[in-house]
XYZ file of N, CA and C in Angstrom:
612
model
N 164.116 71.254 178.159
C 164.192 71.844 176.826
C 163.621 70.861 175.803
N 162.725 71.332 174.929
C 162.167 70.464 173.910
C 163.252 70.041 172.927
N 162.991 68.880 172.296
C 164.017 68.287 171.448
C 164.424 69.208 170.296
N 163.448 69.848 169.657
C 163.811 70.700 168.520
C 164.607 71.914 168.965
N 164.371 72.406 170.187
C 165.162 73.527 170.700
C 166.593 73.094 170.977
N 166.743 71.876 171.471
C 168.091 71.346 171.727
C 168.852 71.182 170.411
N 168.156 70.721 169.378
C 168.779 70.566 168.062
C 169.175 71.927 167.500
N 168.269 72.890 167.622
C 168.566 74.246 167.131
C 169.812 74.799 167.808
N 169.886 74.694 169.136
C 171.023 75.246 169.863
C 172.321 74.526 169.486
N 172.231 73.216 169.352
C 173.429 72.445 168.999
C 173.996 72.898 167.658
N 173.139 73.038 166.656
C 173.647 73.373 165.327
C 174.013 74.843 165.207
N 173.381 75.716 165.982
C 173.860 77.097 166.042
C 175.300 77.123 166.548
N 175.575 76.339 167.576
C 176.915 76.301 168.156
C 177.929 75.633 167.233
N 177.466 74.656 166.460
C 178.377 73.839 165.648
C 178.581 74.383 164.238
N 177.781 75.342 163.825
C 177.720 75.745 162.417
C 179.085 76.072 161.826
N 179.898 76.848 162.549
C 181.168 77.317 161.992
C 182.144 76.193 161.708
N 181.975 75.051 162.376
C 182.916 73.945 162.167
C 182.211 72.684 161.647
N 181.048 72.885 161.042
C 180.257 71.736 160.602
C 180.947 70.952 159.490
N 181.504 71.655 158.517
C 182.090 70.961 157.363
C 183.466 70.414 157.713
N 183.713 69.193 157.275
C 185.019 68.561 157.400
C 185.137 67.528 156.295
N 186.334 67.025 156.017
C 186.496 66.100 154.888
C 185.623 64.855 154.977
N 185.369 64.343 156.178
C 184.572 63.122 156.310
C 183.109 63.390 155.955
N 182.513 64.450 156.545
C 181.107 64.735 156.251
C 180.923 65.121 154.790
N 181.887 65.838 154.211
C 181.773 66.202 152.807
C 181.863 64.972 151.907
N 182.767 64.054 152.229
C 182.918 62.826 151.446
C 181.642 61.987 151.506
N 181.115 61.782 152.713
C 179.907 60.972 152.855
C 178.703 61.680 152.239
N 178.634 62.991 152.418
C 177.519 63.744 151.876
C 177.441 63.668 150.370
N 178.568 63.731 149.705
C 178.571 63.637 148.247
C 178.072 62.279 147.791
N 178.421 61.228 148.493
C 177.964 59.885 148.113
C 176.472 59.702 148.377
N 175.950 60.368 149.388
C 174.507 60.371 149.581
C 173.815 61.103 148.438
N 174.381 62.235 148.032
C 173.771 63.022 146.961
C 173.724 62.260 145.644
N 174.675 61.380 145.409
C 174.655 60.599 144.174
C 173.379 59.771 144.061
N 172.871 59.320 145.195
C 171.609 58.569 145.211
C 170.416 59.519 145.213
N 170.487 60.557 146.021
C 169.367 61.500 146.142
C 169.057 62.148 144.799
N 170.090 62.467 144.004
C 169.870 63.085 142.688
C 168.972 62.240 141.798
N 169.067 60.936 141.919
C 168.267 60.065 141.060
C 166.787 60.093 141.436
N 166.476 60.653 142.603
C 165.101 60.685 143.102
C 164.471 62.078 143.036
N 165.264 63.081 142.671
C 164.780 64.460 142.568
C 164.957 64.915 141.124
N 163.893 64.964 140.347
C 164.033 65.347 138.930
C 164.581 66.760 138.771
N 165.399 66.962 137.753
C 165.906 68.295 137.450
C 164.735 69.249 137.224
N 164.916 70.480 137.697
C 163.893 71.497 137.492
C 162.705 71.413 138.424
N 162.756 70.544 139.431
C 161.641 70.397 140.365
C 161.494 71.629 141.261
N 160.297 71.796 141.793
C 160.074 72.755 142.875
C 160.196 71.970 144.166
N 161.176 72.340 145.007
C 161.590 71.501 146.129
C 161.569 72.280 147.446
N 161.056 71.637 148.479
C 161.284 72.077 149.859
C 162.379 71.197 150.443
N 163.489 71.813 150.845
C 164.535 71.075 151.558
C 164.383 71.403 153.035
N 163.814 70.464 153.773
C 163.431 70.681 155.171
C 164.571 70.206 156.073
N 165.107 71.135 156.862
C 166.293 70.817 157.654
C 167.517 70.898 156.770
N 167.654 72.014 156.053
C 168.683 72.121 155.001
C 170.083 72.207 155.560
N 170.229 72.542 156.849
C 171.570 72.664 157.418
C 172.382 73.714 156.679
N 173.606 73.384 156.347
C 174.486 74.322 155.647
C 174.281 74.293 154.143
N 173.269 73.568 153.685
C 172.853 73.688 152.294
C 173.350 72.641 151.328
N 173.904 71.541 151.826
C 174.463 70.564 150.888
C 173.429 70.112 149.849
N 172.284 69.619 150.305
C 171.273 69.141 149.357
C 170.606 70.298 148.628
N 170.288 71.374 149.350
C 169.614 72.510 148.721
C 170.437 73.073 147.566
N 171.736 73.222 147.764
C 172.590 73.760 146.712
C 172.705 72.774 145.564
N 172.743 71.495 145.860
C 172.764 70.502 144.792
C 171.478 70.580 143.962
N 170.338 70.763 144.637
C 169.079 70.948 143.903
C 169.168 72.188 143.012
N 169.698 73.285 143.531
C 169.803 74.518 142.753
C 170.684 74.314 141.519
N 171.766 73.614 141.684
C 172.669 73.362 140.553
C 171.986 72.564 139.447
N 170.932 71.840 139.812
C 170.213 71.025 138.850
C 168.926 71.707 138.374
N 168.877 73.023 138.543
C 167.792 73.806 137.988
C 166.505 73.800 138.781
N 166.555 73.356 140.032
C 165.352 73.311 140.857
C 165.052 74.681 141.466
N 163.785 74.919 141.749
C 163.347 76.081 142.516
C 163.226 75.619 143.965
N 163.998 76.224 144.846
C 164.202 75.651 146.180
C 163.720 76.592 147.284
N 162.967 76.031 148.213
C 162.720 76.636 149.508
C 163.520 75.836 150.523
N 164.379 76.498 151.283
C 165.271 75.825 152.232
C 164.933 76.288 153.642
N 164.562 75.335 154.488
C 164.174 75.639 155.870
C 165.106 74.945 156.843
N 165.463 75.652 157.923
C 166.219 75.019 158.999
C 165.930 75.727 160.309
N 165.928 74.947 161.396
C 165.771 75.504 162.735
C 166.905 76.460 163.093
N 168.114 76.100 162.665
C 169.309 76.838 163.056
C 169.552 78.024 162.125
N 169.475 79.218 162.677
C 169.732 80.408 161.868
C 171.191 80.472 161.438
N 172.086 79.953 162.278
C 173.511 79.972 161.931
C 173.805 79.042 160.751
N 173.230 77.872 160.763
C 173.410 76.954 159.633
C 172.757 77.525 158.379
N 171.582 78.111 158.543
C 170.876 78.682 157.407
C 171.677 79.815 156.770
N 172.324 80.627 157.595
C 173.141 81.719 157.074
C 174.289 81.194 156.221
N 174.878 80.069 156.645
C 175.951 79.460 155.845
C 175.394 78.972 154.515
N 174.230 78.321 154.549
C 173.611 77.831 153.313
C 173.333 78.978 152.350
N 172.798 80.071 152.879
C 172.471 81.213 152.016
C 173.738 81.833 151.433
N 174.769 81.923 152.249
C 176.039 82.475 151.762
C 176.642 81.589 150.674
N 176.587 80.276 150.873
C 177.134 79.351 149.877
C 176.364 79.450 148.563
N 175.048 79.547 148.659
C 174.244 79.686 147.443
C 174.576 80.983 146.720
N 174.725 82.065 147.505
C 175.042 83.352 146.909
C 176.383 83.354 146.200
N 177.343 82.616 146.753
C 178.672 82.566 146.127
C 178.647 81.872 144.775
N 177.602 81.080 144.553
C 177.433 80.396 143.268
C 176.530 81.181 142.318
N 176.031 82.318 142.802
C 175.106 83.099 141.997
C 173.716 82.492 141.932
N 173.396 81.624 142.876
C 172.091 80.960 142.899
C 171.218 81.603 143.970
N 169.925 81.613 143.735
C 169.010 82.188 144.720
C 167.938 81.169 145.084
N 167.530 81.232 146.333
C 166.488 80.346 146.846
C 165.767 81.089 147.958
N 164.669 80.530 148.404
C 163.972 81.063 149.569
C 164.539 80.365 150.805
N 165.214 81.114 151.664
C 165.780 80.569 152.889
C 164.966 81.082 154.066
N 164.564 80.188 154.961
C 163.782 80.617 156.111
C 164.019 79.711 157.310
N 164.000 80.311 158.493
C 164.017 79.547 159.747
C 162.675 79.658 160.456
N 161.693 80.209 159.763
C 160.350 80.407 160.314
C 159.426 79.310 159.802
N 159.092 78.356 160.676
C 158.202 77.275 160.260
C 156.842 77.816 159.832
N 156.451 78.966 160.394
C 155.183 79.567 160.006
C 155.139 79.955 158.540
N 156.315 80.236 157.965
C 156.369 80.603 156.549
C 156.046 79.425 155.631
N 156.044 78.221 156.191
C 155.742 77.018 155.403
C 154.297 76.571 155.560
N 153.593 77.143 156.517
C 152.244 76.671 156.825
C 151.315 76.808 155.623
N 150.565 75.739 155.360
C 149.600 75.741 154.271
C 150.197 75.585 152.892
N 151.503 75.397 152.814
C 152.170 75.285 151.514
C 152.573 73.838 151.237
N 152.505 73.469 149.953
C 152.870 72.115 149.542
C 153.804 72.170 148.335
N 154.605 71.139 148.228
C 155.582 71.037 147.153
C 155.477 69.665 146.477
N 155.846 69.595 145.193
C 155.869 68.293 144.527
C 157.023 67.412 144.975
N 158.078 68.027 145.491
C 159.221 67.276 146.031
C 159.624 67.900 147.358
N 159.776 67.061 148.375
C 160.294 67.490 149.675
C 161.470 66.590 150.016
N 162.579 67.179 150.424
C 163.719 66.395 150.882
C 163.999 66.722 152.345
N 164.403 65.714 153.084
C 164.752 65.868 154.506
C 165.944 64.943 154.750
N 167.131 65.498 154.639
C 168.367 64.724 154.571
C 169.173 64.901 155.853
N 169.449 63.794 156.543
C 170.279 63.856 157.742
C 169.613 64.542 158.913
N 168.295 64.448 158.996
C 167.547 65.132 160.046
C 166.836 64.143 160.970
N 166.154 63.177 160.406
C 165.294 62.294 161.196
C 166.046 61.522 162.267
N 167.313 61.254 162.032
C 168.060 60.456 163.007
C 168.301 61.181 164.325
N 168.036 62.483 164.385
C 168.199 63.205 165.636
C 166.951 63.146 166.513
N 165.895 62.511 166.016
C 164.633 62.450 166.752
C 164.379 61.025 167.245
N 164.184 60.881 168.543
C 163.884 59.553 169.081
C 162.540 59.048 168.565
N 161.600 59.942 168.402
C 160.308 59.603 167.809
C 160.159 60.413 166.525
N 160.337 59.808 165.351
C 160.309 60.565 164.105
C 158.906 60.846 163.592
N 157.886 60.231 164.190
C 156.557 60.298 163.593
C 156.013 61.732 163.487
N 156.118 62.582 164.530
C 155.604 63.949 164.365
C 156.249 64.694 163.196
N 157.558 64.547 163.023
C 158.219 65.229 161.912
C 157.788 64.633 160.577
N 157.654 63.321 160.511
C 157.184 62.696 159.272
C 155.777 63.171 158.911
N 154.924 63.341 159.904
C 153.572 63.856 159.645
C 153.651 65.286 159.114
N 154.531 66.104 159.691
C 154.731 67.464 159.188
C 155.184 67.442 157.735
N 156.148 66.596 157.425
C 156.656 66.505 156.058
C 155.559 66.043 155.102
N 154.766 65.085 155.530
C 153.654 64.618 154.708
C 152.696 65.760 154.398
N 152.476 66.639 155.369
C 151.583 67.767 155.180
C 152.081 68.775 154.165
N 153.389 68.791 153.907
C 153.964 69.710 152.921
C 154.067 69.086 151.533
N 153.584 67.869 151.383
C 153.734 67.148 150.128
C 152.458 67.243 149.304
N 152.609 67.656 148.059
C 151.465 67.679 147.154
C 150.962 66.259 146.900
N 149.668 66.087 146.639
C 149.185 64.765 146.201
C 149.974 64.309 144.964
N 150.440 63.097 145.012
C 151.253 62.582 143.916
C 152.706 62.989 143.989
N 153.081 63.742 145.028
C 154.456 64.201 145.158
C 155.353 63.170 145.807
N 156.622 63.545 145.939
C 157.632 62.619 146.470
C 158.368 63.255 147.634
N 158.505 62.487 148.698
C 159.293 62.866 149.875
C 160.518 61.966 149.928
N 161.696 62.565 150.043
C 162.947 61.811 150.139
C 163.557 62.068 151.505
N 163.759 60.995 152.277
C 164.334 61.119 153.617
C 165.505 60.147 153.753
N 166.337 60.408 154.749
C 167.459 59.515 155.030
C 167.527 59.195 156.512
N 168.134 58.038 156.791
C 168.493 57.624 158.156
C 169.836 56.903 158.090
N 170.636 56.951 159.150
C 171.770 56.033 159.240
C 171.256 54.592 159.291
N 172.006 53.710 158.698
C 171.618 52.305 158.566
C 172.061 51.508 159.797
N 171.090 51.058 160.585
C 171.413 50.322 161.815
C 172.048 48.975 161.540
N 171.898 48.443 160.338
C 172.471 47.140 159.985
C 173.907 47.239 159.480
N 174.408 48.452 159.382
C 175.747 48.681 158.840
C 176.741 48.991 159.951
N 177.968 48.474 159.883
C 178.979 48.876 160.863
C 179.278 50.370 160.792
N 179.134 50.967 159.618
C 179.341 52.412 159.489
C 178.247 53.178 160.226
N 177.018 52.704 160.110
C 175.914 53.334 160.824
C 176.077 53.235 162.330
N 176.548 52.095 162.802
C 176.755 51.919 164.238
C 177.941 52.747 164.738
N 178.984 52.851 163.918
C 180.112 53.705 164.296
C 179.663 55.161 164.406
N 178.788 55.565 163.502
C 178.245 56.923 163.555
C 177.410 57.130 164.815
N 176.619 56.128 165.178
C 175.813 56.221 166.393
C 176.697 56.437 167.621
N 177.775 55.666 167.712
C 178.681 55.784 168.857
C 179.378 57.136 168.859
N 179.875 57.550 167.680
C 180.560 58.832 167.585
C 179.648 60.004 167.885
N 178.417 59.943 167.402
C 177.487 61.050 167.644
C 177.110 61.133 169.123
N 177.035 59.989 169.791
C 176.727 60.002 171.226
C 177.854 60.665 172.016
N 179.082 60.530 171.534
C 180.227 61.096 172.235
C 180.432 62.574 171.923
N 180.155 62.965 170.652
C 180.586 64.289 170.213
C 179.463 65.217 169.758
N 178.277 64.695 169.485
C 177.202 65.572 169.023
C 175.933 65.281 169.831
N 174.782 65.285 169.166
C 173.515 65.126 169.866
C 173.154 63.677 170.161
N 173.737 62.783 169.461
C 173.309 61.397 169.509
C 172.414 61.105 168.333
N 172.612 59.944 167.739
C 171.886 59.567 166.533
C 171.093 58.297 166.788
N 170.032 58.102 166.012
C 169.157 56.947 166.170
C 169.031 56.220 164.832
N 170.029 55.400 164.485
C 169.952 54.644 163.231
C 168.746 53.710 163.215
N 168.320 53.349 162.031
C 167.208 52.411 161.874
C 167.551 51.372 160.820
N 167.001 50.200 161.017
C 167.057 49.200 159.961
C 166.068 49.595 158.881
N 166.183 48.968 157.715
C 165.242 49.248 156.631
C 163.815 48.955 157.074
N 163.618 47.859 157.803
C 162.273 47.487 158.249
C 161.735 48.502 159.251
N 162.572 48.970 160.168
C 162.150 49.950 161.162
C 161.825 51.287 160.510
N 162.642 51.710 159.545
C 162.372 52.954 158.828
C 161.053 52.858 158.072
N 160.824 51.729 157.457
C 159.572 51.528 156.722
C 158.370 51.632 157.659
N 158.457 50.995 158.825
C 157.340 51.037 159.768
C 157.068 52.463 160.240
N 158.134 53.220 160.522
C 157.967 54.597 160.984
C 157.265 55.446 159.923
N 157.643 55.248 158.683
C 157.036 56.019 157.598
C 155.573 55.624 157.403
N 155.291 54.347 157.422
C 153.919 53.886 157.229
C 153.015 54.351 158.364
N 153.538 54.413 159.580
C 152.752 54.893 160.719
C 152.393 56.365 160.581
N 153.151 57.106 159.775
C 152.887 58.527 159.552
C 152.052 58.765 158.296
N 151.519 57.701 157.723
C 150.668 57.847 156.549
C 151.426 57.993 155.255
N 152.613 57.405 155.197
C 153.461 57.477 154.011
C 153.690 56.089 153.437
N 153.798 56.021 152.130
C 154.055 54.764 151.446
C 155.496 54.771 150.934
N 156.232 53.704 151.184
C 157.607 53.588 150.708
C 157.575 53.135 149.254
N 157.996 54.021 148.364
C 158.045 53.707 146.937
C 159.373 53.067 146.544
N 160.452 53.560 147.144
C 161.785 53.022 146.856
C 162.638 53.099 148.114
N 163.514 52.116 148.264
C 164.515 52.117 149.321
C 165.870 51.887 148.673
N 166.775 52.810 148.886
C 168.112 52.698 148.316
C 169.154 52.850 149.419
N 170.377 52.525 149.066
C 171.481 52.557 150.016
C 172.577 53.465 149.471
N 173.233 54.184 150.383
C 174.261 55.137 149.965
C 175.428 55.120 150.931
N 176.577 55.492 150.379
C 177.808 55.722 151.149
C 178.312 54.484 151.898
N 178.636 53.402 151.165
C 178.492 53.159 149.719
C 177.126 52.550 149.396
N 176.866 52.365 148.109
C 175.572 51.842 147.648
C 175.549 50.315 147.734
N 175.848 49.802 148.919
C 175.907 48.360 149.182
C 175.083 48.094 150.436
N 173.989 47.321 150.348
C 173.066 47.201 151.493
C 173.725 46.874 152.826
N 174.611 45.898 152.876
C 175.167 45.483 154.150
C 176.179 46.440 154.736
N 176.722 47.315 153.904
C 177.766 48.229 154.346
C 177.305 49.680 154.364
N 176.305 50.003 153.590
C 175.883 51.396 153.397
C 175.647 52.114 154.716
N 176.205 53.288 154.835
C 175.967 54.114 156.018
C 174.540 54.640 156.048
N 173.960 54.897 154.855
C 172.725 55.664 154.781
C 171.612 54.923 154.054
N 170.419 54.923 154.673
C 169.192 54.500 154.012
C 168.570 55.724 153.347
N 168.191 55.612 152.089
C 167.515 56.689 151.364
C 166.154 56.157 150.943
N 165.083 56.787 151.432
C 163.727 56.334 151.133
C 162.989 57.383 150.331
N 162.353 56.935 149.257
C 161.436 57.767 148.477
C 160.023 57.402 148.871
N 159.247 58.393 149.298
C 157.936 58.164 149.894
C 156.863 58.961 149.168
N 155.634 58.474 149.278
C 154.483 59.227 148.786
C 153.403 59.187 149.860
N 152.399 60.012 149.715
C 151.279 60.006 150.648
C 150.468 58.737 150.451
N 150.201 58.022 151.527
C 149.459 56.760 151.428
C 147.989 57.029 151.141
């Protein structure tokens, strides 16, 4: 089974129990950093939107959002959550619906760590980015005890995660033709402890 099919099946199965106090707590702290990198009112592609945490946050800040995810079950939750807020977005699980389209802002939050080789996905994301646009991605921080605890826990209970150091994340992005404009830390915003690396990228 190809990796993206395995990811799709996993999140279809997990969708109904995805949210819990720990993921919600950590997710909110990631969003505190991500918000500073996504201007209000932007036109945004949220790639791998999952249950909509980032996509809905973008909507609340006046953004026009296209939300894509492999998992139809996760996407349905995201669409339902947006609807309950009276917000509308373009929700799709069809990668073909994104072909040939570009956005000034693309976010990919909590996705890359599920791929042993992130370069193909990074190249795809680069292809959806307008010239002069910004791509925001995250990885678990391999230098953090929180990131390593997540790696161990994900290996036991989910798909398995592949944390990266800041230097490793930078190399992966540069190999895909992306330039690292900013590197920030989240959950908490302390480099040595932060669970999450947040990178703002542009086309090289």
